[in-house]
PDB file of C-alpha atoms in Angstrom:
ATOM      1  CA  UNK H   1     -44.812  62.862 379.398  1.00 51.00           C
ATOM      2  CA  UNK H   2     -45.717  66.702 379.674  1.00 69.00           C
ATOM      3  CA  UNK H   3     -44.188  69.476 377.084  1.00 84.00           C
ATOM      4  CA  UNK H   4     -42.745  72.459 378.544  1.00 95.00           C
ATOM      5  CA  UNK H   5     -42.758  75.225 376.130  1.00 97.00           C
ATOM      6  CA  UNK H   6     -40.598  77.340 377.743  1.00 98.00           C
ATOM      7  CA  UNK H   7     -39.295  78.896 374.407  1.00 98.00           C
ATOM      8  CA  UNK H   8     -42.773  80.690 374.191  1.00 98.00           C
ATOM      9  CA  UNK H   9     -43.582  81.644 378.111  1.00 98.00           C
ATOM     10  CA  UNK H  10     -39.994  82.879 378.322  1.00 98.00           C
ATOM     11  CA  UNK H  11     -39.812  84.839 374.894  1.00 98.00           C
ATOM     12  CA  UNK H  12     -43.397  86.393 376.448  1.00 98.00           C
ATOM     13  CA  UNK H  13     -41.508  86.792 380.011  1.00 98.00           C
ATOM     14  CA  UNK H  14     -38.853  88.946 378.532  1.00 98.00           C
ATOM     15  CA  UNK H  15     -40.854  91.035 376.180  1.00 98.00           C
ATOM     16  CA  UNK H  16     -42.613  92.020 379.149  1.00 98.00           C
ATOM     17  CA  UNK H  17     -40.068  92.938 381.263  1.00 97.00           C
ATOM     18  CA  UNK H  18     -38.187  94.525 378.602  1.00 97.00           C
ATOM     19  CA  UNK H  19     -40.919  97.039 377.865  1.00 96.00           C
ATOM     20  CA  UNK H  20     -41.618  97.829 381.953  1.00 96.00           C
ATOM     21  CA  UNK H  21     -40.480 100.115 384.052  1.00 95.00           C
ATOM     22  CA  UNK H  22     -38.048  97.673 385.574  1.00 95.00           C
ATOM     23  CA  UNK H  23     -35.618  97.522 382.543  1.00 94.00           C
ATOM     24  CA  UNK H  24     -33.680 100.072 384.159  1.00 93.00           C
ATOM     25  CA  UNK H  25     -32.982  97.666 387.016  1.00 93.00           C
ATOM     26  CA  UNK H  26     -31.486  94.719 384.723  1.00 94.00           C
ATOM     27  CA  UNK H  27     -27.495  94.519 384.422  1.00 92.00           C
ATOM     28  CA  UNK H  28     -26.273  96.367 381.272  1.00 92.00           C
ATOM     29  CA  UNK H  29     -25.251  93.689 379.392  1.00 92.00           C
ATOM     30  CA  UNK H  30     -28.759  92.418 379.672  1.00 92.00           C
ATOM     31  CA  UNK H  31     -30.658  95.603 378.418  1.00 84.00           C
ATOM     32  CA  UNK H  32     -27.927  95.692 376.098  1.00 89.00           C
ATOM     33  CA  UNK H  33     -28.682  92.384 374.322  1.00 93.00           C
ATOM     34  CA  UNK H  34     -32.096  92.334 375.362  1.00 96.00           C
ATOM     35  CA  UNK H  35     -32.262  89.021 376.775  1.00 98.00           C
ATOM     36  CA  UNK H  36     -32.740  88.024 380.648  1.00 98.00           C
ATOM     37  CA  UNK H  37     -32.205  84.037 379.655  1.00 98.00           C
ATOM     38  CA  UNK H  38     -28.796  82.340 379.841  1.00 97.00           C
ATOM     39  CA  UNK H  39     -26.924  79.860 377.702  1.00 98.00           C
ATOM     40  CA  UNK H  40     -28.631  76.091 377.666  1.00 98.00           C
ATOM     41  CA  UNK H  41     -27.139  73.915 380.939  1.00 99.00           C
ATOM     42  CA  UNK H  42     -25.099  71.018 379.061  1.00 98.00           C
ATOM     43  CA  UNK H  43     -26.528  67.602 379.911  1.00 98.00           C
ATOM     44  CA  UNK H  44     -23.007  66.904 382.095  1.00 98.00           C
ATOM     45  CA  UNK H  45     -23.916  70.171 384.160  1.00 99.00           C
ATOM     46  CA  UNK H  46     -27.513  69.113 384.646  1.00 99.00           C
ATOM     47  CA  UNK H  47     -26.307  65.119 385.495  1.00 99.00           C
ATOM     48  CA  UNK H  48     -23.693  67.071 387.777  1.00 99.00           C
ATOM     49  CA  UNK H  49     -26.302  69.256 389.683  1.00 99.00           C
ATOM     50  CA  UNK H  50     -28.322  65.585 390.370  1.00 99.00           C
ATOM     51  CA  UNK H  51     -25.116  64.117 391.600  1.00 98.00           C
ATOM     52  CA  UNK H  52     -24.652  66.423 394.344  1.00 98.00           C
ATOM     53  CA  UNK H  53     -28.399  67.183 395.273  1.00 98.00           C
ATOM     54  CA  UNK H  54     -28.390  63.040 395.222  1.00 98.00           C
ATOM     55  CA  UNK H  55     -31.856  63.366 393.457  1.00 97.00           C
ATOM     56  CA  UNK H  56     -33.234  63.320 390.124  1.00 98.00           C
ATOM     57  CA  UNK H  57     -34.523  66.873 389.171  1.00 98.00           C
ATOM     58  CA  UNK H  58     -38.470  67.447 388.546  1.00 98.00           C
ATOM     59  CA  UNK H  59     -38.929  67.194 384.973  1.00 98.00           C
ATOM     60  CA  UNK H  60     -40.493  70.745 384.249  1.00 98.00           C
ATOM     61  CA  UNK H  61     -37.437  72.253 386.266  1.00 99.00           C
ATOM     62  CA  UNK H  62     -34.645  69.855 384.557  1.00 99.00           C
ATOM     63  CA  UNK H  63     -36.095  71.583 380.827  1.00 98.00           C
ATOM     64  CA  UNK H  64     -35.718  74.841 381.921  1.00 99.00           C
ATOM     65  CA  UNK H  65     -32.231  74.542 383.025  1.00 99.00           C
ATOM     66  CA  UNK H  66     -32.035  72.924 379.257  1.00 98.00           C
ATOM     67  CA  UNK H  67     -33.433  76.078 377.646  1.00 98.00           C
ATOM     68  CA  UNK H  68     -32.254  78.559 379.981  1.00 99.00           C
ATOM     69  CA  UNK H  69     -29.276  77.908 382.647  1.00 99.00           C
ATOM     70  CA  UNK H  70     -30.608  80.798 384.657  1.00 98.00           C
ATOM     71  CA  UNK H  71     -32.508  83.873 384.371  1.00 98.00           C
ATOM     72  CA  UNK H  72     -31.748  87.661 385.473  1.00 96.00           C
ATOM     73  CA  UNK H  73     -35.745  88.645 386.661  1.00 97.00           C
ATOM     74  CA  UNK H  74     -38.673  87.788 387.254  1.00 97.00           C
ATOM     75  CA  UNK H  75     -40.644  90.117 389.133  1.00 96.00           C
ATOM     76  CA  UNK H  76     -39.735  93.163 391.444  1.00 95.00           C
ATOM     77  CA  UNK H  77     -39.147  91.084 394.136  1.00 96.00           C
ATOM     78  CA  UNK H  78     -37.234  88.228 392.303  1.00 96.00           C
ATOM     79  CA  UNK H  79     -34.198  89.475 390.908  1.00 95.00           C
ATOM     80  CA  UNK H  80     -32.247  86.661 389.576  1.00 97.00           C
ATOM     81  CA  UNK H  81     -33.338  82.606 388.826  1.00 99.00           C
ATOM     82  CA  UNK H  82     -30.025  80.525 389.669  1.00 99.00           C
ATOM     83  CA  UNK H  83     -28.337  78.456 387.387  1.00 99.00           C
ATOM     84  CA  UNK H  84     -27.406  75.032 388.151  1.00 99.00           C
ATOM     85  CA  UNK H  85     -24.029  75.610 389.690  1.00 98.00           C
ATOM     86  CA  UNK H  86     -25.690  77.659 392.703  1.00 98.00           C
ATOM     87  CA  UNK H  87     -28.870  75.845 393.023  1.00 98.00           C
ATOM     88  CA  UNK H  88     -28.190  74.805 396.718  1.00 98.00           C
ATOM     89  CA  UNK H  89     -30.625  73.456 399.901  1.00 98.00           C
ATOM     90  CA  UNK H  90     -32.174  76.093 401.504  1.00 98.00           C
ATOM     91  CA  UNK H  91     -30.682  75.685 404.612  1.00 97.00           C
ATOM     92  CA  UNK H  92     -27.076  75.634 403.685  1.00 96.00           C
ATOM     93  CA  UNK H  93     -27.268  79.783 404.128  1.00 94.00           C
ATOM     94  CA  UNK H  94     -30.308  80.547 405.276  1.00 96.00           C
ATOM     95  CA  UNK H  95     -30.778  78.679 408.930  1.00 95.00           C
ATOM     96  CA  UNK H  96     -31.757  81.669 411.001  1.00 94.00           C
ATOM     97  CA  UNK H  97     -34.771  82.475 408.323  1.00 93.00           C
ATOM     98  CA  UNK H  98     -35.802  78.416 408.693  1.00 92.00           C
ATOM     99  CA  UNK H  99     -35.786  78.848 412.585  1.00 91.00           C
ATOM    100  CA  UNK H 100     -37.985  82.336 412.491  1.00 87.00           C
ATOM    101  CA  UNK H 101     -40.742  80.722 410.637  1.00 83.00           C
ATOM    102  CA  UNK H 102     -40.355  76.969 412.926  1.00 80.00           C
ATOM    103  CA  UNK H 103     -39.611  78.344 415.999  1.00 72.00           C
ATOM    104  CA  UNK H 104     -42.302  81.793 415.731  1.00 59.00           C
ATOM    105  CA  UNK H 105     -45.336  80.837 413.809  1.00 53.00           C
ATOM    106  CA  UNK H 106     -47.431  77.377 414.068  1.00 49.00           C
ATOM    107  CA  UNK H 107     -47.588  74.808 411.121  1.00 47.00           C
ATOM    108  CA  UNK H 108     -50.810  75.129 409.364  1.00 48.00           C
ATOM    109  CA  UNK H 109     -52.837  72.372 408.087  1.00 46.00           C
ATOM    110  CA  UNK H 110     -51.744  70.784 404.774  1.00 50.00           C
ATOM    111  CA  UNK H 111     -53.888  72.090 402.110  1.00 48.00           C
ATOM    112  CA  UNK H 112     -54.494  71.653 398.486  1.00 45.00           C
ATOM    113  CA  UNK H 113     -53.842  74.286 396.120  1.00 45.00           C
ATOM    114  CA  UNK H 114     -55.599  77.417 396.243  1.00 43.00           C
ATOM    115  CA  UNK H 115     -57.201  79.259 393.504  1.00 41.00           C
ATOM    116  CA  UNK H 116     -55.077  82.858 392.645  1.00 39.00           C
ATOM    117  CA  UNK H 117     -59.058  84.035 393.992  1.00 35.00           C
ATOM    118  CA  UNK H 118     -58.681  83.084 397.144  1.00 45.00           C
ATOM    119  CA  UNK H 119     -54.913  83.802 397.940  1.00 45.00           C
ATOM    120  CA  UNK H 120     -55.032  87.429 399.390  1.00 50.00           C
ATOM    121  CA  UNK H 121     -57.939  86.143 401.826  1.00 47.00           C
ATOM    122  CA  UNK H 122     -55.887  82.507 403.236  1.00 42.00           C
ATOM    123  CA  UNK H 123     -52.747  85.625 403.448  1.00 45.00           C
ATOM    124  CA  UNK H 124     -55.215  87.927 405.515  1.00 49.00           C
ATOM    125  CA  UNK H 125     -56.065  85.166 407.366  1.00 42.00           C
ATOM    126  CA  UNK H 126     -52.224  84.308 408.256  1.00 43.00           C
ATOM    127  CA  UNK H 127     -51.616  87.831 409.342  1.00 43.00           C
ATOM    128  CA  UNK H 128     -54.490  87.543 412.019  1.00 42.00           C
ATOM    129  CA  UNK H 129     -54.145  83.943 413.079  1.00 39.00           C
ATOM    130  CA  UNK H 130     -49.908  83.420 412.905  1.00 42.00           C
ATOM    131  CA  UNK H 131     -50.906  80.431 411.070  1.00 40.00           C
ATOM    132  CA  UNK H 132     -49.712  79.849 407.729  1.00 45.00           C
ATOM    133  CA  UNK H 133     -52.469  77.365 406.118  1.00 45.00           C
ATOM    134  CA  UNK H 134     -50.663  76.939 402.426  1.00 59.00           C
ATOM    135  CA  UNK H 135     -47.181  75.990 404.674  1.00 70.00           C
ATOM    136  CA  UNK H 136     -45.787  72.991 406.091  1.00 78.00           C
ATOM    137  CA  UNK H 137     -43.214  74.981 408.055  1.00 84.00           C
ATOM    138  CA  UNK H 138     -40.615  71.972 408.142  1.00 86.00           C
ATOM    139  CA  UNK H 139     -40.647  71.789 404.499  1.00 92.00           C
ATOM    140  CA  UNK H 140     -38.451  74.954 404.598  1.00 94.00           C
ATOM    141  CA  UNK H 141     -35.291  72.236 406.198  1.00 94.00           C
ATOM    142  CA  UNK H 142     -34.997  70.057 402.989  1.00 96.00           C
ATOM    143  CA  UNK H 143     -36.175  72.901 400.453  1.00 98.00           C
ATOM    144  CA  UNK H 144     -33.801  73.621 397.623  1.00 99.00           C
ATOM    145  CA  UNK H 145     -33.899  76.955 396.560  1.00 98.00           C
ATOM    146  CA  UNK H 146     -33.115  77.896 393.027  1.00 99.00           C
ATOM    147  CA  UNK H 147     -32.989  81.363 393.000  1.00 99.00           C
ATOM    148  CA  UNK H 148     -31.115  84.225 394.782  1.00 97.00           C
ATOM    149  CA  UNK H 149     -32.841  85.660 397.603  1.00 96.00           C
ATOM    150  CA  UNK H 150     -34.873  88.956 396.378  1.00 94.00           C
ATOM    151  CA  UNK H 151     -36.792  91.042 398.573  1.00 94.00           C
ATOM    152  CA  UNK H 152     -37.136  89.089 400.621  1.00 94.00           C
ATOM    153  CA  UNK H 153     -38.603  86.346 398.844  1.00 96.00           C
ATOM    154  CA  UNK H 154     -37.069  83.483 397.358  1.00 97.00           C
ATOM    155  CA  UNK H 155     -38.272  80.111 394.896  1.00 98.00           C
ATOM    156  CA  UNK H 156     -38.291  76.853 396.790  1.00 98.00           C
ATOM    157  CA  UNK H 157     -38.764  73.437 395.560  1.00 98.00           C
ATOM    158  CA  UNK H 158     -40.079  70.919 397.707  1.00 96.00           C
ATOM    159  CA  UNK H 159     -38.748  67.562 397.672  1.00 97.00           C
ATOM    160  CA  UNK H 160     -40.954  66.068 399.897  1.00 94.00           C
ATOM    161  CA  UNK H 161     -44.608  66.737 398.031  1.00 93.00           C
ATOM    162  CA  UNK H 162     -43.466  64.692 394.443  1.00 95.00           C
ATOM    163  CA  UNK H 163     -46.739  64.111 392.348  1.00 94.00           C
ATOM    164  CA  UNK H 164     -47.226  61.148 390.280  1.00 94.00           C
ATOM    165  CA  UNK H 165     -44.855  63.281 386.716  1.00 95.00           C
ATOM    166  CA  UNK H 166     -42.424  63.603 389.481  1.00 97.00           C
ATOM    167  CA  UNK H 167     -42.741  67.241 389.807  1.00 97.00           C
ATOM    168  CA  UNK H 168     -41.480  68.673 393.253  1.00 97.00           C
ATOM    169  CA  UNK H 169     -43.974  71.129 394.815  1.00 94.00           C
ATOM    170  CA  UNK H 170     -42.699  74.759 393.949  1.00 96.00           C
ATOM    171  CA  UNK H 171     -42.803  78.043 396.426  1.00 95.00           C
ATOM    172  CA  UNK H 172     -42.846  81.971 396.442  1.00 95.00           C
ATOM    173  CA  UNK H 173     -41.377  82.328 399.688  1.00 94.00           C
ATOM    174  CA  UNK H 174     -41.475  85.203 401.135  1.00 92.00           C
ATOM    175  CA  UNK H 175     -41.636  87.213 404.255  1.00 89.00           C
ATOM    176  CA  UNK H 176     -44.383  89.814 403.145  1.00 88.00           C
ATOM    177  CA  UNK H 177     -47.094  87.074 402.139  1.00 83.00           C
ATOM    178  CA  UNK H 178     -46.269  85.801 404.969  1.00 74.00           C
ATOM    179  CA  UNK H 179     -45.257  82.201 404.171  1.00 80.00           C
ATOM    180  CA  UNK H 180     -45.418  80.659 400.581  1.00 88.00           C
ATOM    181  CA  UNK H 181     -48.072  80.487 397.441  1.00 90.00           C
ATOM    182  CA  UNK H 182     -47.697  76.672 396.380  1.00 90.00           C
ATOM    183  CA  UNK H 183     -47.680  75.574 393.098  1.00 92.00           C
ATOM    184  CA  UNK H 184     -47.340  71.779 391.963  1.00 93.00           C
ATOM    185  CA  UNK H 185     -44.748  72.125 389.608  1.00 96.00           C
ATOM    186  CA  UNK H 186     -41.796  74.955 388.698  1.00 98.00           C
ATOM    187  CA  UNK H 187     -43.380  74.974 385.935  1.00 97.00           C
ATOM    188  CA  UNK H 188     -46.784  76.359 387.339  1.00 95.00           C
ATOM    189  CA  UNK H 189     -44.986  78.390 389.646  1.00 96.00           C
ATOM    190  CA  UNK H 190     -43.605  80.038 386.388  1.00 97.00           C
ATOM    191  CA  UNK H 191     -46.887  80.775 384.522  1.00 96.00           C
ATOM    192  CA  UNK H 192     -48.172  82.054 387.640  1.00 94.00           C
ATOM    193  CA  UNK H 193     -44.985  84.637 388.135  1.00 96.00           C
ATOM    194  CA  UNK H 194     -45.265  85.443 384.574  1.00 97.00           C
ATOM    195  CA  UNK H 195     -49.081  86.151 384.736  1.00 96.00           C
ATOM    196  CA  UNK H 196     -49.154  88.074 387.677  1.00 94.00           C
ATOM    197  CA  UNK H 197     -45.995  90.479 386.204  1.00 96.00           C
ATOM    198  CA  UNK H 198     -47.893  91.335 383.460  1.00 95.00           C
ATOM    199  CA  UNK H 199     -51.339  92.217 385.603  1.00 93.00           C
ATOM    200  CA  UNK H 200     -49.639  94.238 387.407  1.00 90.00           C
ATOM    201  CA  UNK H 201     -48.096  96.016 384.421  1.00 87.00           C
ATOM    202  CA  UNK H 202     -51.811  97.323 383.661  1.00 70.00           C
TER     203      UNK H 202
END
């Protein structure tokens, strides 16, 4: 079974955003303590969060609700990680964003996933096509989203791509990609957030 070290990528995570220019944006109780992570979820609040979803949660997501029951930023665009009492499907409040992308631009091809190398070129190609090649666009109906809505992006998990660890597929979704950058676990999604926050630091 896979280790999650989120003690060390989240200590890093908050170091980082502690000592950027978007400190100033945290709650002051946050910058006051210095620390964007929450208390542990109790096993009864993780067991409750899997009785209502009616699933199991992916493994990698399940520990960081263990280590952290939600998180104040991530990025500029990400402003707050949910803890298990909000995590909610995405289409309990957001319907009319699930009917822009269905209803306006075409499902792409299912891909696999793409190298960080190649991701502003498949986005170029999105803007000039209306096609979204790294989204199945009616994925968004039975997406759970586990943060708050930022600008205008948001993190998805996808219950219906489950590898073999059972690990949901994991999304930045967000309207100025356009569409989502896939990742195959919450866990990768959260290496990837953290790595491109600090690249952009420099």
């Amino acid at each position: 079974m896979a280790q999650y070290d989120w003690h060390d990528l989240m200590t890093r995570y908050n170091q980082a955003i502690l000592n950027s220019k978007y400190r100033q944006y945290l709650p002051p109780d946050v910058g006051a303590r210095g620390w964007l992570g929450k208390a542990s979820a109790t096993e009864q609040q993780l067991k409750d969060l899997e009785t209502r979803l009616q699933y199991p949660l992916p493994p990698s997501y399940r520990s960081f609700l263990a280590y952290s029951n939600g998180w104040e930023m991530t990025a500029p665009y990400l402003y707050r990680v949910w803890s298990a009492q909000d995590v909610a499907w995405f289409a309990v409040n957001n319907q009319g964003w699930i009917d822009a992308y269905t209803d306006q631009i075409a499902v792409g091809e299912e891909t696999d996933f793409i190298a960080a190398v190649d991701i502003e070129q498949i986005e170029q190609l999105g803007m000039m096509t209306g096609v979204i090649p790294m989204l199945r666009t009616e994925h968004l109906k039975t997406a759970l989203e586990v943060s708050e809505i930022g600008d205008a992006a948001i993190y998805l998990l996808n219950p219906l791509v489950i590898n073999a660890e059972g690990e949901w597929e994991a999304w930045l979704f967000a309207d100025w990609l356009p569409g989502a950058r896939r990742y195959p676990s919450f866990w990768a999604l959260m290496q990837a957030e953290y790595a491109g926050f600090v690249a952009r630091q420099v």
